[in-house]
Short mmCIF file of C-alpha atoms in Angstrom, two decimals:
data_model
loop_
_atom_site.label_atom_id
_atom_site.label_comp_id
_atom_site.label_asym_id
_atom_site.label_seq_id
_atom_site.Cartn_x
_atom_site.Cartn_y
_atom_site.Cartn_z
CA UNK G 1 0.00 0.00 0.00
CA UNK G 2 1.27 3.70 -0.83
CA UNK G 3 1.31 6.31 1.53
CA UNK G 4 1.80 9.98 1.20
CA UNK G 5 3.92 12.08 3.22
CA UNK G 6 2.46 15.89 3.42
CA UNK G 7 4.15 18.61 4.49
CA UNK G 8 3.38 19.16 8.12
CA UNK G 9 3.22 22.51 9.73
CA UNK G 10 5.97 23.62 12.02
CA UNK G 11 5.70 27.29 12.38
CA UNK G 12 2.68 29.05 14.17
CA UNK G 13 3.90 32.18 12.06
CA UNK G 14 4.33 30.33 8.59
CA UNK G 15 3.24 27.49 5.84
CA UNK G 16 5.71 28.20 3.49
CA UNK G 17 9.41 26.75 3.96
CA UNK G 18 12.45 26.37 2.18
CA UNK G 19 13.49 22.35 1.37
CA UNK G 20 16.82 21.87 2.49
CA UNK G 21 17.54 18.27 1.74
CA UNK G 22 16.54 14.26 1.42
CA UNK G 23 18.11 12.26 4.47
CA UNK G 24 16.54 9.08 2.61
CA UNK G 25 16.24 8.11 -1.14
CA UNK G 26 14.24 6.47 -2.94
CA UNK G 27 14.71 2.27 -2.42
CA UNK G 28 15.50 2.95 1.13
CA UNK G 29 13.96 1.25 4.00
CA UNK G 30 12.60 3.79 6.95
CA UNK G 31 11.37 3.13 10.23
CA UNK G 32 8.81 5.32 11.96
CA UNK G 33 10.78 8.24 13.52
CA UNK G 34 13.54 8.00 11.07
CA UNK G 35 14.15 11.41 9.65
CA UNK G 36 13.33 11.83 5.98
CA UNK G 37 13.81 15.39 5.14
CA UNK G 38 14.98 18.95 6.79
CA UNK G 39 13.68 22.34 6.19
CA UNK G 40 13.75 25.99 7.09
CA UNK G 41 11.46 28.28 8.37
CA UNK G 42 11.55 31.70 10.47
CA UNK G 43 15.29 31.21 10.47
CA UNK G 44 14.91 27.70 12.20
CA UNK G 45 15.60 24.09 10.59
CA UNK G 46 13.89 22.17 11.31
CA UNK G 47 13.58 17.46 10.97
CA UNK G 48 10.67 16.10 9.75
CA UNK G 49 10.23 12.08 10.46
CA UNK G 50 8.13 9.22 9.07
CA UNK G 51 4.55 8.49 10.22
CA UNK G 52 5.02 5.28 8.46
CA UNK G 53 7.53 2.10 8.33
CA UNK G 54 7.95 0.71 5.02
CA UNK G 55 10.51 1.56 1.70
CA UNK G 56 10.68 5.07 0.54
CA UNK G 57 9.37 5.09 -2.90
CA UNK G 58 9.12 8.82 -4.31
CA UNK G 59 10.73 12.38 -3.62
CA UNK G 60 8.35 14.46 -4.97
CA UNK G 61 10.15 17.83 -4.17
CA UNK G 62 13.63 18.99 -4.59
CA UNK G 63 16.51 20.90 -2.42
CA UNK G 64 15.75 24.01 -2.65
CA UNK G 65 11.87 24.23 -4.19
CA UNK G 66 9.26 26.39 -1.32
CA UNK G 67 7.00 23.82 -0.42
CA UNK G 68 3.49 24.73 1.23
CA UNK G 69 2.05 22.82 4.35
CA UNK G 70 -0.07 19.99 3.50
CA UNK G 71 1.53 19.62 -0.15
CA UNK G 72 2.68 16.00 -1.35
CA UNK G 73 7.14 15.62 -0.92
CA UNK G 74 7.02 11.69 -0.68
CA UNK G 75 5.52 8.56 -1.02
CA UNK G 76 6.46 5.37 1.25
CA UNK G 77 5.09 1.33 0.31
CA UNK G 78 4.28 -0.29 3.61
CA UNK G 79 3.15 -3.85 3.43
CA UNK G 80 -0.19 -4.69 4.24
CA UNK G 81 -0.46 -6.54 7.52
CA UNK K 1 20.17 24.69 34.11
CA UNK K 2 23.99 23.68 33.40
CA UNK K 3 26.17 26.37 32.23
CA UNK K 4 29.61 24.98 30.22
CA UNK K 5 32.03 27.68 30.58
CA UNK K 6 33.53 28.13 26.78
CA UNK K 7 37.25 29.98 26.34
CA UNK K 8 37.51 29.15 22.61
CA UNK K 9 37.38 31.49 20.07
CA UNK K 10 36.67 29.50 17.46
CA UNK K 11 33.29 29.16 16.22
CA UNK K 12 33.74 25.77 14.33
CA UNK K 13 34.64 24.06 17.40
CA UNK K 14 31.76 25.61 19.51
CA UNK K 15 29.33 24.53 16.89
CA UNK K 16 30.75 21.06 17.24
CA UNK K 17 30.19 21.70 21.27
CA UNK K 18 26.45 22.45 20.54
CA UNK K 19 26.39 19.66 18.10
CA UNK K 20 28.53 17.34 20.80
CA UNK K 21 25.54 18.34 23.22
CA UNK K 22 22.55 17.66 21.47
CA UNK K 23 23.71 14.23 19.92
CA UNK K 24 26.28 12.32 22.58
CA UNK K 25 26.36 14.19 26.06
CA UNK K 26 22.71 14.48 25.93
CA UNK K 27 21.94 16.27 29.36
CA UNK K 28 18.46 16.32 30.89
CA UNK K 29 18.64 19.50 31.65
CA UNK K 30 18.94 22.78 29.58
CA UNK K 31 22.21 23.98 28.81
CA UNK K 32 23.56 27.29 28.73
CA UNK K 33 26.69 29.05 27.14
CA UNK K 34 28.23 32.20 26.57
CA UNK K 35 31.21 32.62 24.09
CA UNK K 36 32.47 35.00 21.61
CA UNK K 37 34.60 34.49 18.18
CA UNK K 38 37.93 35.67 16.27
CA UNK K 39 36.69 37.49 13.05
CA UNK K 40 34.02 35.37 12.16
CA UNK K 41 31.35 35.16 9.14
CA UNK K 42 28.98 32.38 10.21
CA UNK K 43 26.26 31.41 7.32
CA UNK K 44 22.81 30.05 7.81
CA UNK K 45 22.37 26.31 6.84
CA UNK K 46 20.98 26.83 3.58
CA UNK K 47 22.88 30.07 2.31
CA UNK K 48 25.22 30.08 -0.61
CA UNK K 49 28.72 31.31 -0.01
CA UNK K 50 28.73 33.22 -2.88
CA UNK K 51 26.09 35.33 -3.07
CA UNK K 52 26.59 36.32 0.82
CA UNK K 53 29.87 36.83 0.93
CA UNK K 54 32.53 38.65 -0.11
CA UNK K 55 35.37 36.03 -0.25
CA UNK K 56 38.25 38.03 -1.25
CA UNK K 57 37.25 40.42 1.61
CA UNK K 58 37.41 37.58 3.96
CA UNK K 59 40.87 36.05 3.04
CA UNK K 60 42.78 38.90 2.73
CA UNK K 61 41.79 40.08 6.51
CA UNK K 62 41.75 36.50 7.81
CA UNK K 63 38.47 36.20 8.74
CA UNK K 64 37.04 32.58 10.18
CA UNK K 65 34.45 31.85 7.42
CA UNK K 66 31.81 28.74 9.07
CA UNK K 67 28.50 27.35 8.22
CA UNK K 68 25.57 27.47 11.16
CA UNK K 69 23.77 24.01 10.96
CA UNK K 70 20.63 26.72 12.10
CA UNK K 71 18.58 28.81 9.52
CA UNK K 72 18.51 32.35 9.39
CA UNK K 73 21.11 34.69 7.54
CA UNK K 74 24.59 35.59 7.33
CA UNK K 75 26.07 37.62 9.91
CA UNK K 76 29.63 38.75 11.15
CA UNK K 77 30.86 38.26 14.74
CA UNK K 78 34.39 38.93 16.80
CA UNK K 79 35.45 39.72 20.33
CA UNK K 80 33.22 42.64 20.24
CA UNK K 81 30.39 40.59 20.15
CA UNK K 82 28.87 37.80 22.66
CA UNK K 83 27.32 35.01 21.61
CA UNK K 84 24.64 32.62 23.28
CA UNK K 85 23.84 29.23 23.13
CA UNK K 86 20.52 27.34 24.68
CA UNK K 87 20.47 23.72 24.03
CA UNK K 88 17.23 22.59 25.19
CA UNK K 89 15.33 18.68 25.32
CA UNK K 90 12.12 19.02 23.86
CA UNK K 91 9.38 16.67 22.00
CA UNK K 92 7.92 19.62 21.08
CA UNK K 93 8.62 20.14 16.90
CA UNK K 94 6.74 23.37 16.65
CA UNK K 95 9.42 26.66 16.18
CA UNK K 96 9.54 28.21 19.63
CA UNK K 97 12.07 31.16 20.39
CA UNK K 98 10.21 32.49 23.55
CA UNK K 99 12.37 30.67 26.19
CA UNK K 100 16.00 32.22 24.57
CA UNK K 101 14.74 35.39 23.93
CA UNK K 102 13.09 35.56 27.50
CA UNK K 103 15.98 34.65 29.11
CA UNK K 104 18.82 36.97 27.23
CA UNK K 105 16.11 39.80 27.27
CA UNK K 106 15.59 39.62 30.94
CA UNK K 107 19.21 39.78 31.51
CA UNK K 108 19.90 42.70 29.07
CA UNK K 109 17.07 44.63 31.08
CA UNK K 110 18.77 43.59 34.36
CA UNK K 111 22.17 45.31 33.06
CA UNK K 112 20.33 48.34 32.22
CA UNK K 113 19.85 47.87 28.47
CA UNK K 114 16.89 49.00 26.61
CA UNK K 115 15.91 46.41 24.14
CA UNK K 116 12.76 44.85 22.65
CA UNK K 117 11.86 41.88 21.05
CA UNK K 118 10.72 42.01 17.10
CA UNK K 119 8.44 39.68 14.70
CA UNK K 120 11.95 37.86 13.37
CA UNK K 121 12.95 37.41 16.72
CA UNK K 122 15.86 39.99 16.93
CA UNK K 123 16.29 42.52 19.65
CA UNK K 124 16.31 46.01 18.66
CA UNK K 125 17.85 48.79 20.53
CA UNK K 126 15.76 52.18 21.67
CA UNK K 127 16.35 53.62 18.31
CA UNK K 128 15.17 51.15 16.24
CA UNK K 129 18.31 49.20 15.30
CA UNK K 130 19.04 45.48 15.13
CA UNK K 131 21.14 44.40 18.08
CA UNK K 132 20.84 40.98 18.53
CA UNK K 133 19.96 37.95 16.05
CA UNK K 134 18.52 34.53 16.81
CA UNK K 135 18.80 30.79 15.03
CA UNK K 136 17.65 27.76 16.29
CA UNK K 137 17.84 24.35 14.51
CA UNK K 138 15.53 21.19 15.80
CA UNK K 139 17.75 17.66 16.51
CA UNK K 140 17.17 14.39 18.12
CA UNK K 141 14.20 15.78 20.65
CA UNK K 142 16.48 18.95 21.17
CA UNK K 143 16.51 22.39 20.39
CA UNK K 144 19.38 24.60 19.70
CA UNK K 145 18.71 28.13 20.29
CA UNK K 146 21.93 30.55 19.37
CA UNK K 147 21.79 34.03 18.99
CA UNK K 148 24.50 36.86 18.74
CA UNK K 149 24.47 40.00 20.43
CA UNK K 150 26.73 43.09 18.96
CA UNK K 151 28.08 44.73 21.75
CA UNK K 152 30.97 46.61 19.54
CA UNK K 153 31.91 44.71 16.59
CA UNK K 154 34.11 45.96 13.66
CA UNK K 155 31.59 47.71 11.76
CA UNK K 156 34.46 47.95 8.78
CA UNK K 157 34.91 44.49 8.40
CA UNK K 158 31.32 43.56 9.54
CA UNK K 159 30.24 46.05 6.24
CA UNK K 160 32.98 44.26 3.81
CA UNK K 161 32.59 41.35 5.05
CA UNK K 162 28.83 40.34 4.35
CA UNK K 163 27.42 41.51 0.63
CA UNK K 164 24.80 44.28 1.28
CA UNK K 165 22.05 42.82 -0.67
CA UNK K 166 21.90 39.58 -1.30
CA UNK K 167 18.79 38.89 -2.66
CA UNK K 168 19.40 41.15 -5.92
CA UNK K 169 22.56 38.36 -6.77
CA UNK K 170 19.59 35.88 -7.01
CA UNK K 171 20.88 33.65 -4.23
CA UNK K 172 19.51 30.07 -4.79
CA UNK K 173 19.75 29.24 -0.99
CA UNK K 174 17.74 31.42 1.73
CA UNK K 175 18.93 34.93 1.67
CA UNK K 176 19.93 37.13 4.73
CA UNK K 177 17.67 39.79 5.79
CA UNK K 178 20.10 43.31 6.01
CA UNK K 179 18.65 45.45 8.75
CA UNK K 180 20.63 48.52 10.10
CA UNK K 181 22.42 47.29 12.96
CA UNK K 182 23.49 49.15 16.12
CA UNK K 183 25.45 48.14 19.06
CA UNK K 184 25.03 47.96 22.55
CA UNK K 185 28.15 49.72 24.19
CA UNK K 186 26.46 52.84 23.20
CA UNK K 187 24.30 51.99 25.98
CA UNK K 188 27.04 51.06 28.16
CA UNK K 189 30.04 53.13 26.58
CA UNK K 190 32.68 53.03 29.64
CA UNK K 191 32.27 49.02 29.63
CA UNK K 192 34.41 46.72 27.52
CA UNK K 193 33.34 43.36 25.70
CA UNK K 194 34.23 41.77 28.35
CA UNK K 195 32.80 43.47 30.45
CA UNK K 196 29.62 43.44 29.26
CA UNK K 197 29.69 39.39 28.39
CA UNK K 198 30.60 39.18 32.23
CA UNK K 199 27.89 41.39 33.35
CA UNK K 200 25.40 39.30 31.17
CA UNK K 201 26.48 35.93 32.42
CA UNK K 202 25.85 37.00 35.18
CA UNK K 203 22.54 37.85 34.85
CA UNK K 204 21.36 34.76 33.00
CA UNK K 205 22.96 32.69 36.31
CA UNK K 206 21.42 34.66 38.87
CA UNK K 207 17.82 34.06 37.28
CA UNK K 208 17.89 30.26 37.42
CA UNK K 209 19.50 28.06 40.09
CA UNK K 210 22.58 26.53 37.75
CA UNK K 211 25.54 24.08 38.02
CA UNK K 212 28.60 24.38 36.31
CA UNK K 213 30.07 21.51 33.85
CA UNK K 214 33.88 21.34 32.67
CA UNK K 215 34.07 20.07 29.49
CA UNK K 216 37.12 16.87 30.33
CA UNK K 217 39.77 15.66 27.48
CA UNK K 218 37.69 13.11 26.24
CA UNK K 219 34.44 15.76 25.40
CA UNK K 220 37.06 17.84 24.00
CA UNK K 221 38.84 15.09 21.69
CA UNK K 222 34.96 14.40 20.50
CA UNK K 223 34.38 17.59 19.84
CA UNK K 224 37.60 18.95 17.83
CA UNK K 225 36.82 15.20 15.68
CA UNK K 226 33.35 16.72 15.04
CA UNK K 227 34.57 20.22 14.39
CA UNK K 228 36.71 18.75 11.52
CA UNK K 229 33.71 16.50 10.08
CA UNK K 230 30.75 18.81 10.26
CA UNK K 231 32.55 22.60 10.20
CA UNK K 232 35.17 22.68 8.62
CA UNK K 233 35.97 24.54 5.25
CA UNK K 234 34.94 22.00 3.18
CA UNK K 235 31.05 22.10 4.35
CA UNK K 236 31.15 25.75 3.21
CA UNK K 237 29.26 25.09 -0.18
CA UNK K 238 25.65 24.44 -1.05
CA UNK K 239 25.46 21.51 -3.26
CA UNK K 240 25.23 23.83 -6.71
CA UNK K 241 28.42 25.44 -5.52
CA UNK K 242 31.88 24.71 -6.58
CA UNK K 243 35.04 26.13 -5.29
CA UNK K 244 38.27 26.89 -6.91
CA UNK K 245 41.74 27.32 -5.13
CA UNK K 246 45.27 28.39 -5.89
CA UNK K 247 47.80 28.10 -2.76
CA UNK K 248 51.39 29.17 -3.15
CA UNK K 249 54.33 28.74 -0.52
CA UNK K 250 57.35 29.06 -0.54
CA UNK K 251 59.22 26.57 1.86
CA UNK K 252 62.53 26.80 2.57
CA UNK K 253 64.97 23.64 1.77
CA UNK K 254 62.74 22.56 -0.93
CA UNK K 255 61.17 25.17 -3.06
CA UNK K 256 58.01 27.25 -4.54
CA UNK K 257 54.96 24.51 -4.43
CA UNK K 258 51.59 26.01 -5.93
CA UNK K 259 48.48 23.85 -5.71
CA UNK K 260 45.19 24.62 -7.90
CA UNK K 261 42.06 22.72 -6.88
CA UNK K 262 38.64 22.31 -6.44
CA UNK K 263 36.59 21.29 -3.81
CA UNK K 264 33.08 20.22 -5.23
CA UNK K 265 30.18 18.50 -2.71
CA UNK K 266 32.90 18.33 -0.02
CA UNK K 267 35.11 16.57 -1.82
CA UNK K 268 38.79 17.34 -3.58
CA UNK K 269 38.78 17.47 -7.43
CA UNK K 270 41.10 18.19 -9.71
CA UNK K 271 44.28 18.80 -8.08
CA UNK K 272 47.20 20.14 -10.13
CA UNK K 273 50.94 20.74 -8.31
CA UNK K 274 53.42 22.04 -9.34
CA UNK K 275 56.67 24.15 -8.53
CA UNK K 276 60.82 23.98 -8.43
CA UNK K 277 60.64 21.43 -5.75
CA UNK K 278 62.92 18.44 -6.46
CA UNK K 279 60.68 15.23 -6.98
CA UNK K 280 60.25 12.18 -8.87
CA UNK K 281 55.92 12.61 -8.24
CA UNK K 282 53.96 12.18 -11.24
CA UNK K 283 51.76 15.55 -11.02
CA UNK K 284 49.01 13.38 -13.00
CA UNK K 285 49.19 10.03 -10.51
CA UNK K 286 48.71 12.42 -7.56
CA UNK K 287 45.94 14.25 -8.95
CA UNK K 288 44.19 11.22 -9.72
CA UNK K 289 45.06 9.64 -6.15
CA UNK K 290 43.00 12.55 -4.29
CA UNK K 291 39.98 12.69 -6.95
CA UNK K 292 37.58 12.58 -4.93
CA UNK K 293 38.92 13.01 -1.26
CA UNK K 294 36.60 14.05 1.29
CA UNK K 295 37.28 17.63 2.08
CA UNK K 296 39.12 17.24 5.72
CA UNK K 297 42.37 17.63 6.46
CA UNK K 298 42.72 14.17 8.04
CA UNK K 299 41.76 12.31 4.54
CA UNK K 300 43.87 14.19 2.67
CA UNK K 301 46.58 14.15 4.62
CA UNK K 302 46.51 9.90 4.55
CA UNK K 303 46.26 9.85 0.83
CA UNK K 304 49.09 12.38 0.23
CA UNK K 305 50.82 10.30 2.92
CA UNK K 306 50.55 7.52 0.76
CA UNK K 307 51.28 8.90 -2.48
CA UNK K 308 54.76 10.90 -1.10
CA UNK K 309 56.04 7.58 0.44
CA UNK K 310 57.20 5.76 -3.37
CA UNK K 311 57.93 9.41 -4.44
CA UNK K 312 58.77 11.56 -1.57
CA UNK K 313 59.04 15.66 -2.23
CA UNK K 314 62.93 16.47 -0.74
CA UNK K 315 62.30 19.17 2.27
CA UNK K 316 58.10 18.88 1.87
CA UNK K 317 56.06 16.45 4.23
CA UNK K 318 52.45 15.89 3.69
CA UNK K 319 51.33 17.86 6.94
CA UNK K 320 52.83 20.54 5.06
CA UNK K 321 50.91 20.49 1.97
CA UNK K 322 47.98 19.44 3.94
CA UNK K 323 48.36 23.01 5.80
CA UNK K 324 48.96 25.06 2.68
CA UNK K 325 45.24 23.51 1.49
CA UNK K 326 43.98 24.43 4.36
CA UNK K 327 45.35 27.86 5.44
CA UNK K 328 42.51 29.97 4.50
CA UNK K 329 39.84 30.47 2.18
CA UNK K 330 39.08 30.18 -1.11
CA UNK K 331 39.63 33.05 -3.78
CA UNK K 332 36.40 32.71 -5.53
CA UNK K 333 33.50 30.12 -5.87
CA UNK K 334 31.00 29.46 -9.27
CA UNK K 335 27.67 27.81 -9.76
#
């Protein structure tokens, strides 16, 4: 099954942030908690983990691109049990 | 609270403390530091060099040149200024500077400053001007607040040093805010730096009931290993920069050795030596032997190590080569 990973809110002040970079590709296994990605907001960077255990399968943004709270940056497959 | 006291100058290795603190030591309870720099441009996490800096500026006046792992913009710091560090456990993910300012604004109001707290979370002076700027970055269930306070830096170098506006150079990383910036001692003129960073510490430490923590060898051995891994020179560039080097030296016994590179991603590329040192080296085997070298002086000084020992340079050692990469910055960087 494919999950999305959205772009969770972090700032009370903002829901746009700068995408600093992947900590996991695409093929890699993650874990719940494992970080994914980092960004920057209000002059803070900020982790972001995985909801989900399972093998990355998409990066859907790039370093670099704004991306908006509650857009799509990843998909993960987790098996179905 | 736990206070570490900090009698480095170097901002590298006092990034590696914070870094040290949030991922090894891992106290319980909050930590908090004072500290100041040598000549210092620090970047945000996400800035390009290049478009924030003025590089040439920097080398020819010897100026410390580091990358923040926090957000935020460019700025310039030296023994003028004071420094603060809050490393905090949290579970909390949401950006929170309330605690840091509180804290350093209480203590500035304590020592008579007048100062007030803005929407970037900066303190501004009772004229209006910038005085103090904050960064935090979020790791491992722990928050790093840092912030800088400009008591009376070089305003020459602090104007050379840092481009005046960025965002026209159309930076590709997150560009620095320029606000006019005052300084504090001309609230406190008869005090000195340190002085005032004294005055302030104490502050902070009478508020909160505090023990003190001595950083031993072994923290210290961790955190000079770190300091080379995470802030060195070679973690300068954003991953669409590239810079290019020339070093000349002249060293006496062997010769003139000049040494053009590049250091792309953090690692070594195309290294060319040359010079009238006596040597049976092949310039093209040795170029090819550090392709690809991660940029730290410890890696490159094993493979030039190796690649001296069948072909040795007469009156040149590798820590000396190793040094003449490393001395200071780089003349210019492209895209």
């Amino acid at each position: 099954m494919i999950k999305e990973v959205h772009m969770p809110k972090l700032s009370p002040k903002s829901n746009q942030y700068f995408f600093g970079e992947w900590l996991k590709e695409p093929g890699d296994k993650v874990s719940k908690g494992d970080v994914l990605f980092e960004v920057e907001t209000d002059k803070v960077v900020s982790q972001v983990e995985s909801q989900e255990t399972g093998v990355l399968k998409e990066h859907q943004v790039k370093s670099g691109q704004t991306v908006v709270v509650g857009d799509l940056v990843a998909t993960i497959e987790v098996s179905e049990s | 609270m736990i206070t570490i006291p900090v009698a480095s100058l170097n901002a590298s290795y006092i990034f590696a403390l914070e870094y040290y603190l949030m991922t090894e030591k891992k106290f319980t309870d909050p930590i908090f530091m004072i500290w100041s720099t040598k000549p210092t441009v620090m970047l945000g996490k996400y800035q390009d060099v290049s478009t924030e800096v003025d590089l040439t500026y920097i080398q020819n006046h010897d100026i410390q040149l580091v990358r923040r792992c926090s957000g935020g913009g460019t700025i310039y710091t030296d023994n003028g200024c004071c420094q603060f560090s809050l490393v905090q456990p949290t579970n909390k993910k949401i950006i929170d500077f309330s605690d840091g300012i509180h804290i350093i604004a209480t203590a500035l109001k304590e020592t008579g400053f007048h100062i007030t707290p803005d929407s970037r979370n900066d303190l501004i002076d009772d004229v209006g001007f910038k005085v103090s700027g904050n960064a935090q970055y979020l790791l491992n269930d722990y928050r790093l607040h840092h912030g800088s306070l400009l008591f009376d830096p070089d305003q020459v170098f602090m104007n050379n040093a840092l481009r005046s506006d960025p965002v026209k150079l159309k930076a590709k990383g997150i560009s620095s805010t320029r606000q006019r910036t005052g300084n504090l001692k001309r609230q406190q003129p008869t005090w000195s730096p340190s002085k005032f960073k004294k005055e302030l510490n104490a502050a902070v430490l009478n508020n909160v009931p505090h023990k003190i923590y001595h950083l031993c060898s072994k923290d210290k051995e961790r955190i000079n290993d770190i300091a080379e891994q995470r802030f060195c020179s070679g973690n300068l560039l954003s991953s669409s920069e590239k810079l290019s080097f020339l070093k000349k030296r002249y060293i006496k016994g062997a010769g003139l050795v000049q040494l053009k590179f590049e250091v792309k991603e953090n690692k070594l590329r195309h290294v060319r030596i040359n010079g009238d040192f006596f040597s049976e080296l092949d310039p093209q085997k040795f170029s090819n032997i550090l392709d690809g070298t991660p940029f730290t002086p410890s890696a490159i000084h094993q493979i030039i190590e190796k690649a001296l020992q069948p072909t040795p340079i007469v009156g040149i050692t590798a820590g000396e080569l190793v040094d003449l990469i490393f001395k200071k910055n780089c003349p210019h960087t492209r895209h």
